[in-house]
Amino acid sequence: MRPWQCMMDALRSFTWRSYVPLLPILIAQLLYLVLALNLGQAWGMATAGAIGRWAVGPSAINYPASLEILPLTSSYVETWTFLIGGAFALPLLAAAVRMTLPGGEMAAEERSARLRVAYPATFLALGAAFAVTLGWQDIVVRFLPRTLASFLGQPFQVSLVTWTISVLVGYAIITAVVYVPIAALDRRAGLGGTLRTGLQLGLRYFWKTYPLFLLLSLPALALQLVAQLGGSLLLVRTRPENAAYVLFAYAVLSSVATYFAWNMATRIHHAAGGNRS
Amino acid sequence: MTATARRMRGPLLAAAVLLFVSGCGGQERAALFRAERLLFQAGRAEARARLSPAPPDTATLMRLREEFLKVRRAVPGPYAAAKDSGASQLSKDLLRAVATAEASAARLAINARRPKLALKAAEQLAADAGEDSITGRQAIFMKLAAYQGMRRFEDAIKTMKEILSRYSPATPPENGQDPILALPETIISLRRNLGDEAGATREQRVALEYYESLLERPLTPVLEAHVRARLLKTALELDMPGKAYAQADDLERLIGANPSLKPMMAGVAFAKAKMRAAMDRDPSEGAALLERIGTDYPGSPYAARALFEAGVEFEKKSRLPQARDRYQAVLQRYPDNEDVAPLAMYRLALVEEKMNDWAGAKATLEDLPHRYPDSRIAAEAPIAVIQHYARDNRKTAARQYFPRALDTYRGLLSRDSTGRYSALHRLKMFQILKADEDSTGLYELMDDMLRHDPRHPITAGALLEISKEADRFGNRARAIGYLRRFLQDFPQSPMVADVRRRLKSLGG
């Protein structure tokens, strides 16, 4: 079965039961945005305000600066919730999808045992991926804009190209670790073995997965682009609160894209002969 | 422990932590955030209203004012920063956010011709300010603006003097001015606008003393330079060359030691060139130095003034063609300079008259109110034409010019009936109507003055004059009425005793 077919199958096979593991992550992200929209209340200031001040400094709790930097602070929240929540949610999602595929059934006890390895393996893989992505973005922010400015000139074009390169590389790094939770469910293995197998699968299936991963994420990426590069425009031309509403929509679309991406990856691995107990 | 209690333990603990954390400065921060949000929204509403082609009307201004008033309603006092001068920065920021909103609301009230609301807000803010001197300062400036809006000019001057005695000037920002340092000049200008030249000269001497007193304390170089610059300007206006030269030299030394003050060098060069031109019998060298300022400091506000003063010096020494050339050069090079160009045009007309070019002078004087309607000197132009005919003993020509002069003043008043010089325009009309013995015109004009400039010193003087005229016209009831109105509107006037005596003599 070709990767494209796997993606279409994934899109056709949405079930709430398999989506539920990702729901707490989405709820946490949306909750942060609700709190960030309520910095005028003590409870909002004590929570989202505290996060903003820790992440960015005192300017994070002034109006309208708090909404201008909301894309940045919410990206920190997104990273941490995905790292912690995803460590549990992604293996559970992969297991739920695998159970619907021929030959993918597992006994409950076997499933629990493999999940117990999958959680820490996924956490470490995601953590490593985020660390590499942050390191890469640090390099990008320092050197790329200056280099591009000499070719492109216009500041918006420089920002757009920088953002695009940053996203493409970031997604490539995540694609490399997508298969870690999936590999953990193939057979019982130790933490090291699971990580190694997962990374090997990620590299093997990279060009089958990466383009489709980007395709599934396009709607979310479009909103991320608006929030990150158009923040000042939203502030000046519309209401500052619109930045939060864009991020609301982004969080939902991103969660849905994550669901379909891991669903698709599980099917790609199954089509290549994996997912058999 | 029951299963339910065990399940609830986690959420209850989280709620308790949240409540505890909320109390740790969260409330004050949240209040500041609310204030900033409302202030931002009000500012944005005003910016949008001002972008529209027509200026906002009174109803719109009052609606915008309500937006700013929401800030105080959202974060009502008392304010911690008012009670304790050592309060946290957060508390101070909160009080100052409210103060900024109140100041904007007061400004809009004044724009909407409701200055009493601004005065009330200023008094409330002063009470809220307590120990916070920055807010206190803001409140007193609001009060000053309210008095000016209410045309209570004596109260405005009193308030300005209170500011000068209570607050010290701060180092001005780059290319900026400190509002406190500018107050003595504002007082002088206000006295002049009230027609009190003697008072203006008195205030110039007071300003000189004030600036000299500031130099007795340690000042930053930038602040010292600004103080010396104002001292220099005042000494020049008071014709005190010794003091002016001393200040010019000190200022030059300061500028030499502080490169950031280089733009102020234009002021020093101007002062020295002006004194040179005034003292020399032949003003040519001094005038040449003045004209060089336009070349050496082209962007400086002194460039236009220097060229004008060169013309003045030539005029004083009766070198009329050279004076005319300089005044014309000002009008050609700096036509949009509202401070100097109208004066140059007026003096050009006077020079043309002295050079026996009455046709040219008359055309210039008639053009002046149209070209510079917002200038003080526009009020003098029509009267200057009448005065020329009077000097030439051409009483008929002068009388025939009355309607044209009155039309000019009416035109100026129709632009802005309560503008800065509206009282002056009405005074000139009064003088013309009185010379024309037009009783009906005088009574109508008096009603207009009482409506638009009720507490203006010019109106006070006009009430006394019109009372005499009404009596002369045989209308004793009106004469008494005007005197009674004077006593009602100007109870603090030194003329009250005389007015009471006159009223008694008229049987009122």
JSON list of C-alpha atoms in Angstrom, two decimals, chain A residues 186-277:
[
{"chain": "A", "resi": 186, "resn": "ASP", "atom": "CA", "xyz": [6.00, -4.13, 17.56]},
{"chain": "A", "resi": 187, "resn": "ARG", "atom": "CA", "xyz": [7.69, -6.35, 20.14]},
{"chain": "A", "resi": 188, "resn": "ARG", "atom": "CA", "xyz": [8.93, -6.22, 23.67]},
{"chain": "A", "resi": 189, "resn": "ALA", "atom": "CA", "xyz": [12.32, -4.50, 23.75]},
{"chain": "A", "resi": 190, "resn": "GLY", "atom": "CA", "xyz": [14.30, -2.39, 26.16]},
{"chain": "A", "resi": 191, "resn": "LEU", "atom": "CA", "xyz": [14.36, 1.37, 26.07]},
{"chain": "A", "resi": 192, "resn": "GLY", "atom": "CA", "xyz": [17.54, 1.58, 24.05]},
{"chain": "A", "resi": 193, "resn": "GLY", "atom": "CA", "xyz": [16.41, -1.01, 21.54]},
{"chain": "A", "resi": 194, "resn": "THR", "atom": "CA", "xyz": [13.07, 0.72, 21.08]},
{"chain": "A", "resi": 195, "resn": "LEU", "atom": "CA", "xyz": [14.71, 4.06, 20.48]},
{"chain": "A", "resi": 196, "resn": "ARG", "atom": "CA", "xyz": [17.18, 2.59, 18.01]},
{"chain": "A", "resi": 197, "resn": "THR", "atom": "CA", "xyz": [14.47, 0.73, 16.08]},
{"chain": "A", "resi": 198, "resn": "GLY", "atom": "CA", "xyz": [12.19, 3.75, 16.07]},
{"chain": "A", "resi": 199, "resn": "LEU", "atom": "CA", "xyz": [14.91, 5.99, 14.68]},
{"chain": "A", "resi": 200, "resn": "GLN", "atom": "CA", "xyz": [15.85, 3.41, 12.05]},
{"chain": "A", "resi": 201, "resn": "LEU", "atom": "CA", "xyz": [12.23, 3.23, 10.96]},
{"chain": "A", "resi": 202, "resn": "GLY", "atom": "CA", "xyz": [12.03, 7.01, 10.91]},
{"chain": "A", "resi": 203, "resn": "LEU", "atom": "CA", "xyz": [14.97, 7.21, 8.54]},
{"chain": "A", "resi": 204, "resn": "ARG", "atom": "CA", "xyz": [13.73, 4.30, 6.44]},
{"chain": "A", "resi": 205, "resn": "TYR", "atom": "CA", "xyz": [10.26, 5.74, 5.99]},
{"chain": "A", "resi": 206, "resn": "PHE", "atom": "CA", "xyz": [11.40, 9.38, 5.98]},
{"chain": "A", "resi": 207, "resn": "TRP", "atom": "CA", "xyz": [10.50, 10.33, 2.41]},
{"chain": "A", "resi": 208, "resn": "LYS", "atom": "CA", "xyz": [7.24, 8.39, 2.62]},
{"chain": "A", "resi": 209, "resn": "THR", "atom": "CA", "xyz": [6.21, 10.23, 5.77]},
{"chain": "A", "resi": 210, "resn": "TYR", "atom": "CA", "xyz": [7.72, 13.75, 5.69]},
{"chain": "A", "resi": 211, "resn": "PRO", "atom": "CA", "xyz": [5.89, 15.22, 2.66]},
{"chain": "A", "resi": 212, "resn": "LEU", "atom": "CA", "xyz": [2.55, 13.83, 3.81]},
{"chain": "A", "resi": 213, "resn": "PHE", "atom": "CA", "xyz": [3.19, 15.01, 7.36]},
{"chain": "A", "resi": 214, "resn": "LEU", "atom": "CA", "xyz": [3.64, 18.54, 5.97]},
{"chain": "A", "resi": 215, "resn": "LEU", "atom": "CA", "xyz": [0.55, 18.19, 3.80]},
{"chain": "A", "resi": 216, "resn": "LEU", "atom": "CA", "xyz": [-1.61, 17.17, 6.76]},
{"chain": "A", "resi": 217, "resn": "SER", "atom": "CA", "xyz": [-0.22, 20.10, 8.79]},
{"chain": "A", "resi": 218, "resn": "LEU", "atom": "CA", "xyz": [-0.76, 22.75, 6.09]},
{"chain": "A", "resi": 219, "resn": "PRO", "atom": "CA", "xyz": [-3.99, 24.21, 7.53]},
{"chain": "A", "resi": 220, "resn": "ALA", "atom": "CA", "xyz": [-2.39, 24.50, 10.98]},
{"chain": "A", "resi": 221, "resn": "LEU", "atom": "CA", "xyz": [0.81, 25.91, 9.49]},
{"chain": "A", "resi": 222, "resn": "ALA", "atom": "CA", "xyz": [-1.13, 28.59, 7.63]},
{"chain": "A", "resi": 223, "resn": "LEU", "atom": "CA", "xyz": [-2.58, 29.82, 10.90]},
{"chain": "A", "resi": 224, "resn": "GLN", "atom": "CA", "xyz": [0.80, 29.56, 12.61]},
{"chain": "A", "resi": 225, "resn": "LEU", "atom": "CA", "xyz": [2.21, 31.78, 9.86]},
{"chain": "A", "resi": 226, "resn": "VAL", "atom": "CA", "xyz": [-0.52, 34.38, 10.42]},
{"chain": "A", "resi": 227, "resn": "ALA", "atom": "CA", "xyz": [0.00, 34.31, 14.21]},
{"chain": "A", "resi": 228, "resn": "GLN", "atom": "CA", "xyz": [3.80, 34.48, 14.13]},
{"chain": "A", "resi": 229, "resn": "LEU", "atom": "CA", "xyz": [4.48, 36.82, 11.22]},
{"chain": "A", "resi": 230, "resn": "GLY", "atom": "CA", "xyz": [1.26, 38.81, 11.18]},
{"chain": "A", "resi": 231, "resn": "GLY", "atom": "CA", "xyz": [1.06, 39.51, 14.91]},
{"chain": "A", "resi": 232, "resn": "SER", "atom": "CA", "xyz": [1.79, 43.23, 14.61]},
{"chain": "A", "resi": 233, "resn": "LEU", "atom": "CA", "xyz": [-0.72, 43.54, 11.78]},
{"chain": "A", "resi": 234, "resn": "LEU", "atom": "CA", "xyz": [-3.39, 41.89, 13.90]},
{"chain": "A", "resi": 235, "resn": "LEU", "atom": "CA", "xyz": [-2.54, 44.29, 16.70]},
{"chain": "A", "resi": 236, "resn": "VAL", "atom": "CA", "xyz": [-2.64, 47.43, 14.59]},
{"chain": "A", "resi": 237, "resn": "ARG", "atom": "CA", "xyz": [-5.35, 46.68, 12.03]},
{"chain": "A", "resi": 238, "resn": "THR", "atom": "CA", "xyz": [-7.73, 44.54, 14.12]},
{"chain": "A", "resi": 239, "resn": "ARG", "atom": "CA", "xyz": [-8.08, 43.79, 17.84]},
{"chain": "A", "resi": 240, "resn": "PRO", "atom": "CA", "xyz": [-5.07, 42.40, 19.73]},
{"chain": "A", "resi": 241, "resn": "GLU", "atom": "CA", "xyz": [-7.32, 39.58, 21.03]},
{"chain": "A", "resi": 242, "resn": "ASN", "atom": "CA", "xyz": [-7.56, 38.21, 17.50]},
{"chain": "A", "resi": 243, "resn": "ALA", "atom": "CA", "xyz": [-4.07, 36.76, 17.94]},
{"chain": "A", "resi": 244, "resn": "ALA", "atom": "CA", "xyz": [-5.51, 34.46, 20.61]},
{"chain": "A", "resi": 245, "resn": "TYR", "atom": "CA", "xyz": [-8.43, 33.44, 18.41]},
{"chain": "A", "resi": 246, "resn": "VAL", "atom": "CA", "xyz": [-6.04, 32.55, 15.58]},
{"chain": "A", "resi": 247, "resn": "LEU", "atom": "CA", "xyz": [-4.03, 30.46, 18.05]},
{"chain": "A", "resi": 248, "resn": "PHE", "atom": "CA", "xyz": [-7.22, 28.75, 19.25]},
{"chain": "A", "resi": 249, "resn": "ALA", "atom": "CA", "xyz": [-7.90, 27.61, 15.70]},
{"chain": "A", "resi": 250, "resn": "TYR", "atom": "CA", "xyz": [-4.25, 26.68, 15.24]},
{"chain": "A", "resi": 251, "resn": "ALA", "atom": "CA", "xyz": [-4.25, 24.48, 18.37]},
{"chain": "A", "resi": 252, "resn": "VAL", "atom": "CA", "xyz": [-7.31, 22.56, 17.18]},
{"chain": "A", "resi": 253, "resn": "LEU", "atom": "CA", "xyz": [-6.00, 22.08, 13.65]},
{"chain": "A", "resi": 254, "resn": "SER", "atom": "CA", "xyz": [-2.58, 21.10, 14.94]},
{"chain": "A", "resi": 255, "resn": "SER", "atom": "CA", "xyz": [-4.10, 18.47, 17.25]},
{"chain": "A", "resi": 256, "resn": "VAL", "atom": "CA", "xyz": [-6.14, 17.05, 14.39]},
{"chain": "A", "resi": 257, "resn": "ALA", "atom": "CA", "xyz": [-3.05, 17.03, 12.12]},
{"chain": "A", "resi": 258, "resn": "THR", "atom": "CA", "xyz": [-1.09, 15.20, 14.84]},
{"chain": "A", "resi": 259, "resn": "TYR", "atom": "CA", "xyz": [-3.83, 12.58, 15.08]},
{"chain": "A", "resi": 260, "resn": "PHE", "atom": "CA", "xyz": [-3.88, 11.94, 11.34]},
{"chain": "A", "resi": 261, "resn": "ALA", "atom": "CA", "xyz": [-0.07, 12.04, 11.05]},
{"chain": "A", "resi": 262, "resn": "TRP", "atom": "CA", "xyz": [0.47, 9.29, 13.65]},
{"chain": "A", "resi": 263, "resn": "ASN", "atom": "CA", "xyz": [-2.50, 7.36, 12.33]},
{"chain": "A", "resi": 264, "resn": "MET", "atom": "CA", "xyz": [-0.97, 7.52, 8.85]},
{"chain": "A", "resi": 265, "resn": "ALA", "atom": "CA", "xyz": [2.51, 6.58, 10.14]},
{"chain": "A", "resi": 266, "resn": "THR", "atom": "CA", "xyz": [1.09, 3.52, 11.92]},
{"chain": "A", "resi": 267, "resn": "ARG", "atom": "CA", "xyz": [-0.53, 2.43, 8.65]},
{"chain": "A", "resi": 268, "resn": "ILE", "atom": "CA", "xyz": [2.67, 3.08, 6.65]},
{"chain": "A", "resi": 269, "resn": "HIS", "atom": "CA", "xyz": [4.60, 0.85, 9.08]},
{"chain": "A", "resi": 270, "resn": "HIS", "atom": "CA", "xyz": [1.84, -1.79, 8.89]},
{"chain": "A", "resi": 271, "resn": "ALA", "atom": "CA", "xyz": [1.88, -1.71, 5.08]},
{"chain": "A", "resi": 272, "resn": "ALA", "atom": "CA", "xyz": [5.64, -2.26, 5.16]},
{"chain": "A", "resi": 273, "resn": "GLY", "atom": "CA", "xyz": [5.18, -5.40, 7.21]},
{"chain": "A", "resi": 274, "resn": "GLY", "atom": "CA", "xyz": [5.31, -3.99, 10.71]},
{"chain": "A", "resi": 275, "resn": "ASN", "atom": "CA", "xyz": [2.64, -3.91, 13.47]},
{"chain": "A", "resi": 276, "resn": "ARG", "atom": "CA", "xyz": [2.49, -7.71, 13.62]},
{"chain": "A", "resi": 277, "resn": "SER", "atom": "CA", "xyz": [2.55, -9.16, 17.14]}
]
